[in-house]
Amino acid sequence: MIGTLYIVPTPIGNLEDMTLRAIRILKGVDLVLCEDTSVTQKLFNHYDITTPTSVFFAQTKLKNIDKITGLLEEGKQIALVSDAGTPTISDPGVLLVDRVRSELPEVKVVALPGPSALTTALSVSGISSAQFVFLGFLPHKKGRETLFKEIAESKRTMVFYESVHRIEKTLESLSDCIIAPRQIVIARELTKVYEEVIFGTSKEVKSYFSKKKDKIRGEFVVIIEGKK
Ligand code: SAM
């Protein structure tokens, strides 16, 4: 028996956004590695999945990774999920995939396609994704200024994730460095009840959020059109 590690995307809000294959794999594996059992349990309850779970953190100690690679060596089928979206995309799991690839070449690593805030936001943005640069989360301090300079000069579409705590500060920086007519799209709460896609110049988008403070809530993807 050869073990398999499945990378299984889960919904970014709307629980219906599960593929049939993702449900079948989560039902059939021996163990599901997750970030937060209570988040994953909600999904499992919705789909009657009773597979055992184990918490897998971003900074998973090497000892824990050893345990998982040991199970894969024994032939176990393991799935990795995150709280939302595609594991390893600004989420835990890269270390594990790297270890399995380098140390257990006989173990199959199988990625399922599925939801991600990145592709969902790009697809609804109306901004070209023929070429884009994904920055993940921006650094809070060191390197932040330099990155905004890079964004300001980029001919490619730039995309990053932002949290509710920093979105205003980020919009402020963007309004200082991104000059009209370049468009900015803020995709907020995608697939959820209060889903919203706001677009305009950097100044328009900033002004929208300063007038509607109640919209500074939830999760955000920021997309900036490349310089012409
Ligand atoms: N792996 C996930 C994926 O593939 O989308 C991303 C995980 S990352 C820890 C979480 C960030 O993704 C949030 O801070 C936000 O920027 C973005 N995000 C996740 N869900 C979202 C949603 N429903 N609407 C907008 N952005 C979302």
Coordinates of C-alpha atoms and ligand atoms in Angstrom, one line a residue:
M1 CA 0.0 0.0 0.0
I2 CA 1.3 3.4 -0.9
G3 CA 0.0 6.4 1.0
T4 CA -1.5 9.5 -0.6
L5 CA -1.7 13.1 0.5
Y6 CA -4.6 14.9 -0.9
I7 CA -4.7 18.7 -0.9
V8 CA -8.4 19.5 -0.7
P9 CA -9.8 23.0 -1.1
T10 CA -12.9 23.9 0.9
P11 CA -15.4 26.8 0.6
I12 CA -14.4 30.4 1.3
G13 CA -17.8 31.2 2.7
N14 CA -20.7 29.4 0.9
L15 CA -20.7 25.8 2.1
E16 CA -22.3 24.7 -1.2
D17 CA -18.9 25.4 -3.0
M18 CA -17.6 21.9 -2.4
T19 CA -16.8 19.6 -5.4
L20 CA -18.3 16.1 -5.4
R21 CA -14.7 14.8 -5.6
A22 CA -13.7 16.8 -2.5
I23 CA -16.6 15.3 -0.5
R24 CA -15.8 11.8 -1.7
I25 CA -12.1 12.1 -0.8
L26 CA -12.8 13.6 2.6
K27 CA -15.2 10.7 3.4
G28 CA -12.8 8.1 2.1
V29 CA -9.4 9.0 3.7
D30 CA -8.0 7.7 7.0
L31 CA -7.3 11.2 8.4
V32 CA -8.0 14.8 7.7
L33 CA -5.4 17.4 8.7
C34 CA -7.1 20.8 9.5
E35 CA -6.3 24.2 11.0
D36 CA -9.2 24.5 13.4
T37 CA -11.4 21.5 14.2
S38 CA -14.5 23.6 14.9
V39 CA -14.3 25.2 11.4
T40 CA -13.8 21.9 9.7
Q41 CA -16.5 20.2 11.8
K42 CA -19.1 22.7 10.5
L43 CA -18.3 21.6 7.0
F44 CA -18.2 17.9 8.0
N45 CA -21.7 18.2 9.6
H46 CA -23.1 19.8 6.5
Y47 CA -21.8 16.8 4.3
D48 CA -22.1 14.0 6.9
I49 CA -18.4 13.4 6.9
T50 CA -17.2 11.5 9.9
T51 CA -13.5 11.0 9.1
P52 CA -11.1 11.7 12.1
T53 CA -9.4 15.0 12.1
S54 CA -6.1 16.2 13.5
V55 CA -4.9 19.8 13.9
F56 CA -2.1 20.9 11.6
F57 CA -0.6 24.3 12.4
A58 CA 1.3 26.7 10.1
Q59 CA 4.3 26.3 12.3
T60 CA 3.9 22.6 12.7
K61 CA 6.8 21.2 14.5
L62 CA 9.1 18.9 12.6
K63 CA 8.1 16.2 15.0
N64 CA 4.5 16.4 13.9
I65 CA 5.5 16.3 10.3
D66 CA 7.5 13.2 11.0
K67 CA 4.3 11.6 12.5
I68 CA 2.4 12.4 9.3
T69 CA 5.1 11.3 7.0
G70 CA 5.2 8.1 9.1
L71 CA 1.5 7.5 8.5
L72 CA 2.0 8.1 4.8
E73 CA 4.8 5.6 4.7
E74 CA 2.5 3.0 6.3
G75 CA 0.2 3.5 3.4
K76 CA -2.4 5.8 5.0
Q77 CA -4.6 8.1 2.9
I78 CA -4.5 11.6 4.3
A79 CA -6.2 14.8 3.3
L80 CA -5.1 18.3 4.1
V81 CA -7.7 21.1 4.4
S82 CA -7.5 24.7 5.7
D83 CA -10.2 26.8 7.3
A84 CA -11.2 28.1 3.9
G85 CA -10.0 27.9 0.3
T86 CA -7.0 26.1 -1.0
P87 CA -4.5 24.8 1.5
T88 CA -0.9 26.1 1.0
I89 CA -2.1 29.3 -0.7
S90 CA -1.3 31.7 2.2
D91 CA -2.2 28.8 4.4
P92 CA -0.4 26.0 6.1
G93 CA 0.9 22.9 4.4
V94 CA 3.8 23.9 2.2
L95 CA 6.4 22.4 4.5
L96 CA 4.5 19.1 4.6
V97 CA 4.2 18.9 0.8
D98 CA 7.9 19.7 0.4
R99 CA 8.9 17.0 2.9
V100 CA 6.7 14.4 1.3
R101 CA 8.0 15.3 -2.2
S102 CA 11.6 15.2 -1.2
E103 CA 11.6 12.3 1.3
L104 CA 8.8 10.0 0.2
P105 CA 8.8 10.0 -3.6
E106 CA 6.6 6.9 -3.7
V107 CA 3.8 8.8 -1.9
K108 CA 1.4 10.4 -4.2
V109 CA 0.6 14.1 -3.6
V110 CA -2.8 14.8 -5.3
A111 CA -4.2 18.3 -5.5
L112 CA -7.9 18.8 -6.1
P113 CA -9.0 22.0 -7.8
G114 CA -11.5 24.1 -5.9
P115 CA -12.3 27.4 -4.2
S116 CA -9.7 30.1 -3.6
A117 CA -10.2 33.7 -2.7
L118 CA -7.4 34.6 -5.2
T119 CA -9.0 33.1 -8.3
T120 CA -12.6 34.0 -7.2
A121 CA -11.6 37.6 -6.8
L122 CA -9.7 37.8 -10.1
S123 CA -12.5 36.2 -12.0
V124 CA -15.0 38.8 -10.9
S125 CA -12.7 41.8 -11.0
G126 CA -12.8 42.7 -14.7
I127 CA -9.1 43.4 -14.5
S128 CA -6.8 41.4 -16.7
S129 CA -5.4 38.3 -15.2
A130 CA -3.4 37.3 -18.3
Q131 CA -0.4 38.2 -16.1
F132 CA -0.6 38.8 -12.4
V133 CA 1.6 38.9 -9.4
F134 CA 0.2 37.4 -6.1
L135 CA 1.7 39.0 -3.0
G136 CA -0.1 37.0 -0.4
F137 CA -0.4 39.1 2.8
L138 CA 1.7 42.3 2.7
P139 CA 4.4 42.7 5.4
H140 CA 3.2 44.9 8.3
K141 CA 6.4 46.9 8.6
K142 CA 9.7 45.9 7.0
G143 CA 9.5 45.9 3.3
R144 CA 6.0 47.4 3.1
E145 CA 7.0 50.8 1.7
T146 CA 9.2 49.1 -1.0
L147 CA 6.3 46.8 -1.9
F148 CA 4.0 49.8 -2.5
K149 CA 6.6 51.3 -4.7
E150 CA 6.8 48.1 -6.6
I151 CA 3.0 48.0 -6.9
A152 CA 2.9 51.6 -8.2
E153 CA 5.4 50.7 -10.9
S154 CA 4.0 47.3 -11.9
K155 CA 2.8 46.8 -15.5
R156 CA 1.3 43.5 -14.3
T157 CA -1.9 43.1 -12.3
M158 CA -1.1 42.9 -8.6
V159 CA -3.2 40.9 -6.1
F160 CA -2.9 40.6 -2.3
Y161 CA -4.9 39.4 0.7
E162 CA -5.8 41.9 3.4
S163 CA -7.3 41.7 6.8
V164 CA -10.0 43.9 8.3
H165 CA -7.4 45.4 10.7
R166 CA -5.2 46.8 7.9
I167 CA -7.5 47.5 5.0
E168 CA -8.0 51.3 5.8
K169 CA -4.2 51.8 6.2
T170 CA -3.7 49.9 2.9
L171 CA -6.3 51.9 1.0
E172 CA -4.6 55.1 2.3
S173 CA -1.2 53.9 0.9
L174 CA -2.7 52.9 -2.4
S175 CA -4.4 56.2 -2.8
D176 CA -1.0 57.9 -2.3
C177 CA 0.8 55.8 -4.9
I178 CA -1.7 54.5 -7.5
I179 CA -2.6 57.2 -10.0
A180 CA -5.9 57.4 -12.0
P181 CA -7.0 56.0 -14.4
R182 CA -5.6 52.7 -13.0
Q183 CA -8.4 50.7 -11.5
I184 CA -8.5 49.0 -8.1
V185 CA -10.9 46.3 -7.1
I186 CA -11.7 45.3 -3.5
A187 CA -13.5 41.9 -3.3
R188 CA -15.0 41.6 0.1
E189 CA -16.8 38.6 1.8
L190 CA -16.8 36.6 -1.5
T191 CA -19.5 33.9 -1.7
K192 CA -21.0 35.1 1.6
V193 CA -24.3 37.0 2.3
Y194 CA -22.6 40.4 2.3
E195 CA -20.4 39.8 -0.7
E196 CA -19.3 43.0 -2.4
V197 CA -17.0 44.0 -5.2
I198 CA -16.0 47.6 -5.2
F199 CA -14.0 49.1 -8.1
G200 CA -12.7 52.5 -9.0
T201 CA -9.6 54.6 -8.9
S202 CA -7.6 54.4 -5.7
K203 CA -9.1 57.7 -4.4
E204 CA -12.7 56.6 -5.2
V205 CA -12.2 53.3 -3.4
K206 CA -10.7 54.9 -0.4
S207 CA -13.5 57.5 -0.2
Y208 CA -16.1 54.7 -0.5
F209 CA -14.8 53.0 2.6
S210 CA -14.3 56.2 4.6
K211 CA -18.0 57.0 4.0
K212 CA -19.2 53.5 4.7
K213 CA -17.4 52.4 7.8
D214 CA -19.8 49.5 8.3
K215 CA -18.2 47.9 5.1
I216 CA -14.9 47.6 6.9
R217 CA -15.8 44.1 7.9
G218 CA -14.8 40.6 6.9
E219 CA -12.2 39.4 4.5
F220 CA -10.7 41.3 1.6
V221 CA -8.8 40.7 -1.7
V222 CA -7.2 43.7 -3.2
I223 CA -6.5 43.8 -7.0
I224 CA -4.6 46.6 -8.7
E225 CA -4.6 47.0 -12.5
G226 CA -1.1 47.1 -14.0
K227 CA 0.4 50.4 -15.2
K228 CA -0.3 51.1 -18.9
Ligands
SAM1 N1 -6.0 29.5 1.2 C1 -7.0 30.6 1.2 C2 -7.5 30.7 -0.3 O1 -7.1 29.8 -1.1 O2 -8.3 31.6 -0.6 C3 -6.6 31.9 1.7 C4 -6.3 31.8 3.2 S1 -5.7 33.3 3.9 C5 -5.2 32.7 5.5 C6 -7.1 34.2 4.3 C7 -7.3 35.4 3.4 O3 -7.9 35.1 2.2 C8 -8.2 36.5 4.0 O4 -7.5 37.3 4.9 C9 -8.7 37.2 2.8 O5 -7.7 38.2 2.4 C10 -8.8 36.1 1.8 N2 -10.1 35.5 1.8 C11 -10.5 34.3 2.3 N3 -11.9 34.2 2.1 C12 -12.3 35.3 1.6 C13 -13.6 35.7 1.1 N4 -14.7 35.0 1.3 N5 -13.7 37.0 0.5 C14 -12.6 37.7 0.4 N6 -11.4 37.4 0.7 C15 -11.2 36.2 1.3

